[in-house]
CSV table of N, CA, C and O in Angstrom, one decimal:
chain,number,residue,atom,x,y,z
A,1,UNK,N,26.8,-3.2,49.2
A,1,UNK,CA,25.9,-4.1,50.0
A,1,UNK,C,24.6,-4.3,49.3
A,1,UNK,O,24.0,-3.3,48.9
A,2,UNK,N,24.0,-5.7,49.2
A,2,UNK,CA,22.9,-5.9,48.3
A,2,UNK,C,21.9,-6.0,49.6
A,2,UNK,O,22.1,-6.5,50.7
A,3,UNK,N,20.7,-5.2,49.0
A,3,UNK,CA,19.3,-5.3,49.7
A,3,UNK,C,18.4,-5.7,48.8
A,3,UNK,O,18.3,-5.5,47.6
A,4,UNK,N,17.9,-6.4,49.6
A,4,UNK,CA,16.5,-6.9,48.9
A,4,UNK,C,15.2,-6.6,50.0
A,4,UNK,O,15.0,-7.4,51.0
A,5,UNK,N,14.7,-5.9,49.8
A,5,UNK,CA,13.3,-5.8,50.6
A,5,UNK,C,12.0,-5.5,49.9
A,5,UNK,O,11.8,-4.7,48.9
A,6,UNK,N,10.8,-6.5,50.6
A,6,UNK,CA,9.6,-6.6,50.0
A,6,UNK,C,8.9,-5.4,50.9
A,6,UNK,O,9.3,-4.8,51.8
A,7,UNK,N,7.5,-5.3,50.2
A,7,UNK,CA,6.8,-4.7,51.0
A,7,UNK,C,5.3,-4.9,50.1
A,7,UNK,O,5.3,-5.2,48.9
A,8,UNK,N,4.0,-4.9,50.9
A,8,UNK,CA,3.0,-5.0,49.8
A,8,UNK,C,1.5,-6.4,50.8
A,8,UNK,O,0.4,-6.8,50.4
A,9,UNK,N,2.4,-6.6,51.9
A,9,UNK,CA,1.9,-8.0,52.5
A,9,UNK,C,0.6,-7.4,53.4
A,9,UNK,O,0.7,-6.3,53.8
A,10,UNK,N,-0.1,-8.0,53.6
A,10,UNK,CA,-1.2,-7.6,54.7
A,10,UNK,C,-2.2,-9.0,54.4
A,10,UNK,O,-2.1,-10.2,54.0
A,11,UNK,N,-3.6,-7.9,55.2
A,11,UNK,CA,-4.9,-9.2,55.3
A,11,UNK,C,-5.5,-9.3,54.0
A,11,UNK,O,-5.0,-8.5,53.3
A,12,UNK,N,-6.4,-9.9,53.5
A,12,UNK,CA,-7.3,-9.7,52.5
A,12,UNK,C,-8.3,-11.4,52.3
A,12,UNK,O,-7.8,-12.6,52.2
A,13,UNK,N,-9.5,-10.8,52.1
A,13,UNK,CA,-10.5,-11.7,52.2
A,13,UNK,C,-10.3,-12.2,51.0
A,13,UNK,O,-9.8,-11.6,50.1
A,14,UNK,N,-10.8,-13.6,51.1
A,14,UNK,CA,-11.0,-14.5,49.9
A,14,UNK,C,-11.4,-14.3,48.3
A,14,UNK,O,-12.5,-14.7,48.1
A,15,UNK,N,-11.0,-13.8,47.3
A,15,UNK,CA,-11.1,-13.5,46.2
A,15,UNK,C,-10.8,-12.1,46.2
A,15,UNK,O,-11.4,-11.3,45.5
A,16,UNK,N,-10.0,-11.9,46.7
A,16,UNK,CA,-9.5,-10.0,46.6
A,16,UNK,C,-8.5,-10.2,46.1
A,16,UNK,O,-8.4,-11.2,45.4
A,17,UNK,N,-7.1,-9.2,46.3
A,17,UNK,CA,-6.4,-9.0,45.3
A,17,UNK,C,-5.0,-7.9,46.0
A,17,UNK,O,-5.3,-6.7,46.3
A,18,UNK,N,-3.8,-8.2,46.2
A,18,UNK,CA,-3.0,-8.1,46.7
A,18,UNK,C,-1.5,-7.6,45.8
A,18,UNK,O,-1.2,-8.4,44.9
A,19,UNK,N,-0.7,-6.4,45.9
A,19,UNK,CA,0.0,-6.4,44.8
A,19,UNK,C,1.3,-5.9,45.8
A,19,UNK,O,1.4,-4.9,46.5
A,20,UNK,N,2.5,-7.4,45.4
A,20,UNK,CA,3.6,-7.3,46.5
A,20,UNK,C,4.9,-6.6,45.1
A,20,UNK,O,5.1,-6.9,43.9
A,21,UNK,N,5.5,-5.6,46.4
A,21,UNK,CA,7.0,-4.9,45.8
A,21,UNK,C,7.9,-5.4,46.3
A,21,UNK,O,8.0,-5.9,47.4
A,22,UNK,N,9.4,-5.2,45.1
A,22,UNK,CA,10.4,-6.1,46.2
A,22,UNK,C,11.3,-5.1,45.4
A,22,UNK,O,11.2,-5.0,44.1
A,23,UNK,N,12.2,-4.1,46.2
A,23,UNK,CA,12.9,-3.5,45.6
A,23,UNK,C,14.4,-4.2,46.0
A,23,UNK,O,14.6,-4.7,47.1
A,24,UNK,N,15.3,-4.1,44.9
A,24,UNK,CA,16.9,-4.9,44.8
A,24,UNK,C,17.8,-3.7,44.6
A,24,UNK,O,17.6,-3.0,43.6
A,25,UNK,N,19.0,-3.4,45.7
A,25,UNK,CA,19.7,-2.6,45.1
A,25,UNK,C,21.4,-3.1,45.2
A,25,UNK,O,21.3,-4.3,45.6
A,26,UNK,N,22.1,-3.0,45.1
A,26,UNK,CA,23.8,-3.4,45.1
A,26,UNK,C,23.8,-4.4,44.6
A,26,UNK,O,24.4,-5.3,45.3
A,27,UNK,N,23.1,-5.0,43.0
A,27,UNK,CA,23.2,-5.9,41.9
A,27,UNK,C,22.7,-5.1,40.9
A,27,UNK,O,22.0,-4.1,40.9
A,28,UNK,N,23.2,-5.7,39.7
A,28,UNK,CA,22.5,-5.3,38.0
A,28,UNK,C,21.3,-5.9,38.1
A,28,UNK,O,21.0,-7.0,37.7
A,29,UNK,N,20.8,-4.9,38.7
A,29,UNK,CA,19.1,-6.0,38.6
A,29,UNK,C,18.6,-6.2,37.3
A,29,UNK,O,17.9,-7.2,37.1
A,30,UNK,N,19.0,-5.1,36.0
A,30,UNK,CA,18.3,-5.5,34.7
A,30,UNK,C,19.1,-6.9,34.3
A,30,UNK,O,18.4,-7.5,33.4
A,31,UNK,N,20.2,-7.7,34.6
A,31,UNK,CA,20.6,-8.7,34.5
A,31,UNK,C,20.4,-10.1,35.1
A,31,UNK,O,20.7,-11.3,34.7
A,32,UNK,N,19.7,-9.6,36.5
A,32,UNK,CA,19.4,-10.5,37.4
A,32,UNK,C,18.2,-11.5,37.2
A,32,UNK,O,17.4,-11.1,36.3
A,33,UNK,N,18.0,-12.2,37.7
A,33,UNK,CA,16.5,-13.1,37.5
A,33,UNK,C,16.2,-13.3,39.3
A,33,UNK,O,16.9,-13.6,40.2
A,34,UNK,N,14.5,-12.7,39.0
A,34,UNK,CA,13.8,-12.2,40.1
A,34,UNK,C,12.7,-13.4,40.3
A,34,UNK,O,12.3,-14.1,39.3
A,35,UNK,N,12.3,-13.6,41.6
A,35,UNK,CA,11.7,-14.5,41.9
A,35,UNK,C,10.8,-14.0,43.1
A,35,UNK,O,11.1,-13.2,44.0
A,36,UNK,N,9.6,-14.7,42.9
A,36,UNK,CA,8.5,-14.5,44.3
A,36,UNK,C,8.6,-16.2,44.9
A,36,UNK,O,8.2,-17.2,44.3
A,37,UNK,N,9.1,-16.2,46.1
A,37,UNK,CA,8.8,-17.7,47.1
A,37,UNK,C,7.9,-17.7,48.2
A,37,UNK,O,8.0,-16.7,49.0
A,38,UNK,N,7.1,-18.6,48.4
A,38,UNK,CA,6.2,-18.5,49.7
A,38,UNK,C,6.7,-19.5,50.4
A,38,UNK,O,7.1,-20.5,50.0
A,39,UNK,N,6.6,-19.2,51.6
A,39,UNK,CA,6.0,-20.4,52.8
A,39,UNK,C,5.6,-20.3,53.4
A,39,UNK,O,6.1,-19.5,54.2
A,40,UNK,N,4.3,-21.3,53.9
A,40,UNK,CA,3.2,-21.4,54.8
A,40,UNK,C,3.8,-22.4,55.9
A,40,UNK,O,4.8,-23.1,55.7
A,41,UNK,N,3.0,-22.2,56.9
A,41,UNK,CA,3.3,-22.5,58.0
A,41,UNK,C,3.6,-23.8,58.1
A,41,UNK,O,2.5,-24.3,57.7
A,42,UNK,N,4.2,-24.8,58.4
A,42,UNK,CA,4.4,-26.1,58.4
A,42,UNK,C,5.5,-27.1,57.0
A,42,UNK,O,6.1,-28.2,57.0
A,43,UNK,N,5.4,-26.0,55.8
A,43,UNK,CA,5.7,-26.3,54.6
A,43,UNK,C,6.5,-25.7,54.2
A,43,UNK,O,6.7,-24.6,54.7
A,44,UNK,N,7.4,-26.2,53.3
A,44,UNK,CA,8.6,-26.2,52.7
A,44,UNK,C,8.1,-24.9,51.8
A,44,UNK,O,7.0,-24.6,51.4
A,45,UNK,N,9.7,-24.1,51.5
A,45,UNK,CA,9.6,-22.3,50.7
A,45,UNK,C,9.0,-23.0,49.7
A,45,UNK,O,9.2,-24.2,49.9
A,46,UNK,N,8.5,-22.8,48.7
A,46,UNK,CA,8.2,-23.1,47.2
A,46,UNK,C,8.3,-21.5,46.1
A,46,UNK,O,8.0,-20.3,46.4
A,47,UNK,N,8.7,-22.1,45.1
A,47,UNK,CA,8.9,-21.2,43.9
A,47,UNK,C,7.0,-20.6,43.6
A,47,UNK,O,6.1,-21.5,43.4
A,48,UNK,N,6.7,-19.4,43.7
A,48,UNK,CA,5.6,-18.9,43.0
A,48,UNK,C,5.7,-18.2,41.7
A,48,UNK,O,4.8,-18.1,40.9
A,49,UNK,N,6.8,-17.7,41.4
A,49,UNK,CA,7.0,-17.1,40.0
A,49,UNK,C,8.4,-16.2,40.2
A,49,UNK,O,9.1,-15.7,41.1
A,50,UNK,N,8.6,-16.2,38.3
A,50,UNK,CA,10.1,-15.9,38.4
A,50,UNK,C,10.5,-15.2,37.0
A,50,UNK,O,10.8,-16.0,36.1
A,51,UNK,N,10.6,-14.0,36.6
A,51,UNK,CA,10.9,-13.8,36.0
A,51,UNK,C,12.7,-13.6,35.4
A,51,UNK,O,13.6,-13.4,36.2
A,52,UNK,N,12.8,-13.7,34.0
A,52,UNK,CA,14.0,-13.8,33.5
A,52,UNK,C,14.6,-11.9,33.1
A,52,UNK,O,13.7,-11.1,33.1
A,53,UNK,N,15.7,-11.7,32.9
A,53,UNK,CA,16.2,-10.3,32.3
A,53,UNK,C,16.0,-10.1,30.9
A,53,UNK,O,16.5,-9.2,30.3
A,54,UNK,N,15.2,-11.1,30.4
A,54,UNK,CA,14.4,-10.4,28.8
A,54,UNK,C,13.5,-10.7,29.1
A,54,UNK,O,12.8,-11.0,28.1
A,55,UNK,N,12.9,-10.9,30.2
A,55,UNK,CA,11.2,-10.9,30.5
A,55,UNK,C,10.2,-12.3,30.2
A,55,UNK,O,9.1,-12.2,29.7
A,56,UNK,N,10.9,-13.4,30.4
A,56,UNK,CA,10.3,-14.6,30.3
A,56,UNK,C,10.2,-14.7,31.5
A,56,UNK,O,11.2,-14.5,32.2
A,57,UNK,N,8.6,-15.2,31.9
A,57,UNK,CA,8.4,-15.7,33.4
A,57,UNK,C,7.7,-16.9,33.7
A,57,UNK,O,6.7,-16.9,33.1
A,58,UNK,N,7.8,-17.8,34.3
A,58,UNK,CA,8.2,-18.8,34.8
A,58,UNK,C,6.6,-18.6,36.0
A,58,UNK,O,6.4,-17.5,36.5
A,59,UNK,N,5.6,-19.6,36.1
A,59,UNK,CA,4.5,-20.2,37.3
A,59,UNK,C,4.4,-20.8,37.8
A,59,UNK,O,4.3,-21.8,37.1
A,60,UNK,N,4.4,-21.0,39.4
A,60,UNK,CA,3.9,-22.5,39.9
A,60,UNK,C,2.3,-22.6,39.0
A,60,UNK,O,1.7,-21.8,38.3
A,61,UNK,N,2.1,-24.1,39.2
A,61,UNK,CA,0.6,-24.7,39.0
A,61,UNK,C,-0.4,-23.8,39.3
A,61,UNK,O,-1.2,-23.3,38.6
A,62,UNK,N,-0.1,-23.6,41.0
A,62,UNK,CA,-1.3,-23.3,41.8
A,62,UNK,C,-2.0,-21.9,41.7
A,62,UNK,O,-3.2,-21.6,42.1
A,63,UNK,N,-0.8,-20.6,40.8
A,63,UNK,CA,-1.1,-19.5,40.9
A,63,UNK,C,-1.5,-19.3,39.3
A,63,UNK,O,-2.4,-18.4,39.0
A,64,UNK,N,-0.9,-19.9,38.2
A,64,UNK,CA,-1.3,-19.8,37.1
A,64,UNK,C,-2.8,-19.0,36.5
A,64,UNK,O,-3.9,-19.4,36.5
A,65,UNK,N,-2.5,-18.0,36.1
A,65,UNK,CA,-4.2,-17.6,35.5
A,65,UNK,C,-4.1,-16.3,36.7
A,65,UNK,O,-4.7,-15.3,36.5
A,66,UNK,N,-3.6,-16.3,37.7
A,66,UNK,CA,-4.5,-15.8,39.2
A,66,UNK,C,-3.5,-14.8,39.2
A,66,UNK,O,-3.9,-13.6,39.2
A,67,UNK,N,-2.0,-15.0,39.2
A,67,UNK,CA,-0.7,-14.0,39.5
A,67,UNK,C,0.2,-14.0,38.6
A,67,UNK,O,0.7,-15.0,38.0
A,68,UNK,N,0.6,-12.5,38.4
A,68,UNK,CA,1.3,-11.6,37.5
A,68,UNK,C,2.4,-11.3,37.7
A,68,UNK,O,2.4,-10.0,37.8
A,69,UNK,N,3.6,-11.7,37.7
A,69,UNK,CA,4.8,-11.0,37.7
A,69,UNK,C,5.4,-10.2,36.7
A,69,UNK,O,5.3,-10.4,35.5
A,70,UNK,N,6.0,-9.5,37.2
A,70,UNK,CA,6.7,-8.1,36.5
A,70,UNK,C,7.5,-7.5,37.0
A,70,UNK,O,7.6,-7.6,38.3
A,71,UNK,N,8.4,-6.7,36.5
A,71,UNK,CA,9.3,-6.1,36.4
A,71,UNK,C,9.6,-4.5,35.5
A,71,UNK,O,9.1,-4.1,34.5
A,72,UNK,N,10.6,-3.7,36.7
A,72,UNK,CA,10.9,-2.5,36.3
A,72,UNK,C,12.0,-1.9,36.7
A,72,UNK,O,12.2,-1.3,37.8
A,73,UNK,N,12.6,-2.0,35.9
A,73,UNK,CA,14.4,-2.5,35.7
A,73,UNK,C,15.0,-0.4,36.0
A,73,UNK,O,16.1,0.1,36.3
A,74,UNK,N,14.1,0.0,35.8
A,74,UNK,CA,14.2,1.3,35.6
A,74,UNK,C,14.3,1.7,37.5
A,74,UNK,O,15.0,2.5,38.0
A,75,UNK,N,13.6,0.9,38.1
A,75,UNK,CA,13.0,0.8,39.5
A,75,UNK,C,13.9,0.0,40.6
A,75,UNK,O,13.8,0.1,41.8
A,76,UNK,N,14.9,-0.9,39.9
A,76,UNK,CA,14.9,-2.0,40.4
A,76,UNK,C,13.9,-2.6,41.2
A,76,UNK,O,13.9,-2.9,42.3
A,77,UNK,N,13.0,-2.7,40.3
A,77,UNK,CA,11.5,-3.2,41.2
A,77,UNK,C,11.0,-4.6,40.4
A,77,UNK,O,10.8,-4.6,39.2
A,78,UNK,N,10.7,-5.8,41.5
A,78,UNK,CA,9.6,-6.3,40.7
A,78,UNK,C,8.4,-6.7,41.5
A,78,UNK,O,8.3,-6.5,42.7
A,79,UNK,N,7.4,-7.2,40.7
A,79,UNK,CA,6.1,-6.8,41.1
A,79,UNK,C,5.5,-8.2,41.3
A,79,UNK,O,5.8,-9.1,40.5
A,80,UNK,N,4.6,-8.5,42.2
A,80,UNK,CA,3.8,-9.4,42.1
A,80,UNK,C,2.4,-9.3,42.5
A,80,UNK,O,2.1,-9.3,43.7
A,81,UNK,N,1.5,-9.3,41.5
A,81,UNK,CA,0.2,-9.0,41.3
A,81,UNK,C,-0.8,-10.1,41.6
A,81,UNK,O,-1.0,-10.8,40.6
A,82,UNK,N,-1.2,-10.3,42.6
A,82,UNK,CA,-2.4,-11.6,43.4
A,82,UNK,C,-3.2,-11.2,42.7
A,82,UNK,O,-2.9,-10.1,42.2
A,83,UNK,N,-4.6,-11.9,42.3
A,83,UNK,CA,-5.3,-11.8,42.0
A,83,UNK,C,-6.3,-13.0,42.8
A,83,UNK,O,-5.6,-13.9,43.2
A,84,UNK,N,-7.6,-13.1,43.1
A,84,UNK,CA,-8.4,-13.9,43.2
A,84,UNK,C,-8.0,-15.0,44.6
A,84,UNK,O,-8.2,-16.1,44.8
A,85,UNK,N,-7.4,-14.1,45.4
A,85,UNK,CA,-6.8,-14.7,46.5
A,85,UNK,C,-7.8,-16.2,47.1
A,85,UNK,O,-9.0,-16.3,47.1
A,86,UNK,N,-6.9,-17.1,47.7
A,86,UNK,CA,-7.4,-18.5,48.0
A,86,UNK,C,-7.1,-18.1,49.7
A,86,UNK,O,-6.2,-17.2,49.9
A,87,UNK,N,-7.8,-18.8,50.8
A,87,UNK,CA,-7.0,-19.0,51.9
A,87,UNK,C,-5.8,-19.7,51.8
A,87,UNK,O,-4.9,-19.2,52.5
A,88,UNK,N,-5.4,-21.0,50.8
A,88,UNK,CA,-4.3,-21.4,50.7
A,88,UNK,C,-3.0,-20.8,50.3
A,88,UNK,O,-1.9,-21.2,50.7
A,89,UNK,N,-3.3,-19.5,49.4
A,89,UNK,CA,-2.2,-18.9,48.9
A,89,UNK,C,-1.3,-17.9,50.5
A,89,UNK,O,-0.4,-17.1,50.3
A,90,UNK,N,-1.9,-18.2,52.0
A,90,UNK,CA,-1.8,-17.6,52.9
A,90,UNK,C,-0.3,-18.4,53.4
A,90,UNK,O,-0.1,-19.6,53.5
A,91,UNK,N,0.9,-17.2,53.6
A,91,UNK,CA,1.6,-17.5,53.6
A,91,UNK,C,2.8,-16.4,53.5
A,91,UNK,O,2.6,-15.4,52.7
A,92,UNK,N,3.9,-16.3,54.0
A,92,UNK,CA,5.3,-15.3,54.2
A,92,UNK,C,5.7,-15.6,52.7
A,92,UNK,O,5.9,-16.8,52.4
A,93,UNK,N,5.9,-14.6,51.7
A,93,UNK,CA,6.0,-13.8,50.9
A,93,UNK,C,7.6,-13.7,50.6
A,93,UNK,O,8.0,-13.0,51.5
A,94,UNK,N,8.6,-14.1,49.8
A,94,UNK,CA,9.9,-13.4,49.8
A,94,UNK,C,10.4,-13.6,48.3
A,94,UNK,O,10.0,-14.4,47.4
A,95,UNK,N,11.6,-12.4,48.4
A,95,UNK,CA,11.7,-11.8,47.3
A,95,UNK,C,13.0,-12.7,47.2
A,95,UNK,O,13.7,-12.7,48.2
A,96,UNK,N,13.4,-13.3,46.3
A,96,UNK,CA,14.9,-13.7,45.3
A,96,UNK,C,15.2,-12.9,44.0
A,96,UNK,O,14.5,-12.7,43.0
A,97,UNK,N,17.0,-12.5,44.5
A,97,UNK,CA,17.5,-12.2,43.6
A,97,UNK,C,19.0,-12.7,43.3
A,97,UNK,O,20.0,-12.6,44.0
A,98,UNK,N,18.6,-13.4,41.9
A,98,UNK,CA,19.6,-14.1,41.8
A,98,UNK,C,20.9,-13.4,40.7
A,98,UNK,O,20.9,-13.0,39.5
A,99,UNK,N,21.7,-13.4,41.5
A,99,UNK,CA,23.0,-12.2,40.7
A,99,UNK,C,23.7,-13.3,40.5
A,99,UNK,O,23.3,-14.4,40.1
A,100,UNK,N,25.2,-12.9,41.0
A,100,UNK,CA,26.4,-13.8,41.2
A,100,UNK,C,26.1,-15.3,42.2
A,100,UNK,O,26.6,-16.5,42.2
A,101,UNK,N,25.1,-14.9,43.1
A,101,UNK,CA,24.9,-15.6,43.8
A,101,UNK,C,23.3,-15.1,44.2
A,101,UNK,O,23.1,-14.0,43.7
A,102,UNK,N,22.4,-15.7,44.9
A,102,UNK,CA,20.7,-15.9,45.7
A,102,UNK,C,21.3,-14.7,47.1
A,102,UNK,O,22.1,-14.8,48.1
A,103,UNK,N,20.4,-13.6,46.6
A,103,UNK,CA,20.1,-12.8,47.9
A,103,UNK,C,18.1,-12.8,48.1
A,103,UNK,O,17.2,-12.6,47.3
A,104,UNK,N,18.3,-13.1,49.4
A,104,UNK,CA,16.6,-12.9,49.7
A,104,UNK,C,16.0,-11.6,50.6
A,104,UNK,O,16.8,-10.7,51.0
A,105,UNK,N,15.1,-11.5,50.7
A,105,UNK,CA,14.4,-10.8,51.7
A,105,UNK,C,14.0,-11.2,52.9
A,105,UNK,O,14.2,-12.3,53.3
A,106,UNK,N,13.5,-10.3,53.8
A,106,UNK,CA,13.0,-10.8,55.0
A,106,UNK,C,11.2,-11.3,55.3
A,106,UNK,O,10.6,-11.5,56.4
A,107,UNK,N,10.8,-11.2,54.2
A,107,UNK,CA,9.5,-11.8,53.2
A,107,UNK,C,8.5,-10.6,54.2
A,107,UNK,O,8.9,-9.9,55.2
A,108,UNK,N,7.0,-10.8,53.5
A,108,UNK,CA,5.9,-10.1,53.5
A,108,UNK,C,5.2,-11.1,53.8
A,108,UNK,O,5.1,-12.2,53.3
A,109,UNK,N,4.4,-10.5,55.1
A,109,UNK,CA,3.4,-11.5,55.3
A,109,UNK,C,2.2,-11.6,54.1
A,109,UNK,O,2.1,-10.6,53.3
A,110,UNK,N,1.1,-12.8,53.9
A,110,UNK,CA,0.1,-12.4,53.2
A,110,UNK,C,-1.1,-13.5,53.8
A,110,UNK,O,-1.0,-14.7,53.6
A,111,UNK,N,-2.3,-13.1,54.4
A,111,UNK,CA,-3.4,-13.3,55.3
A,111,UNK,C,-4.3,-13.3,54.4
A,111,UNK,O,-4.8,-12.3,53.9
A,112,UNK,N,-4.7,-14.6,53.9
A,112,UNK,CA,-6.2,-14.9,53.2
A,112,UNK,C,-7.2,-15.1,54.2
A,112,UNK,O,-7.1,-16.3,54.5
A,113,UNK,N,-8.0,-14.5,54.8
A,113,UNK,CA,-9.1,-14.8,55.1
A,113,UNK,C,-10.1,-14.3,55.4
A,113,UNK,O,-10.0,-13.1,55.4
A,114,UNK,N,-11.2,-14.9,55.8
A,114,UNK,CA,-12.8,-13.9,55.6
A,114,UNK,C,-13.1,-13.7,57.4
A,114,UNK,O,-14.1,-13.1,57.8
């Protein structure tokens, strides 16, 4: 049975810094390609970052420079590192793992505000 669960979501004020976990188990996660998706309230999921199984990763526009994705294959863990938080980046958090087929999570919230 494949799990995918995040954890890492909460409040945090405007320029702080936020670091979400999504652990994957019942796939070859060192083979899999991992993904962070958000969506805010009103708005369609969008891709925020995505790393590949030799470690090429993939940015929306809006987080570029600001958020870090990573991986630890050893963990089946991957990581996503906020940096410099916007109110806009405020938004439900979820973890994709793409094996044979897209398993997701039941996302992390994340609260930008002052």
């Amino acid at each position: 049975q494949v799990q995918v669960v995040e954890s890492g979501g909460g409040l945090v004020q405007p320029g702080g810094s936020l670091r979400l976990s999504c652990v994957a188990s019942g796939i070859i996660f060192s083979r899999s390609v991992m993904g962070w998706y958000r969506q805010a309230p009103g708005k369609q999921r969008e891709l925020v970052a995505r790393i590949f199984s030799v470690g090429i990763t993939n940015y929306a526009d809006s987080v570029k420079g600001r958020f870090t994705i990573s991986r630890d294959n050893a963990k089946n863990t991957v990581y996503l590192q906020m940096n410099s938080l916007k109110p806009e980046d405020t938004a439900v958090y979820y973890c994709n793992a793409r094996a044979s087929q897209d398993y997701w999570g039941k996302g992390t919230l994340v609260t930008v505000s002052s």
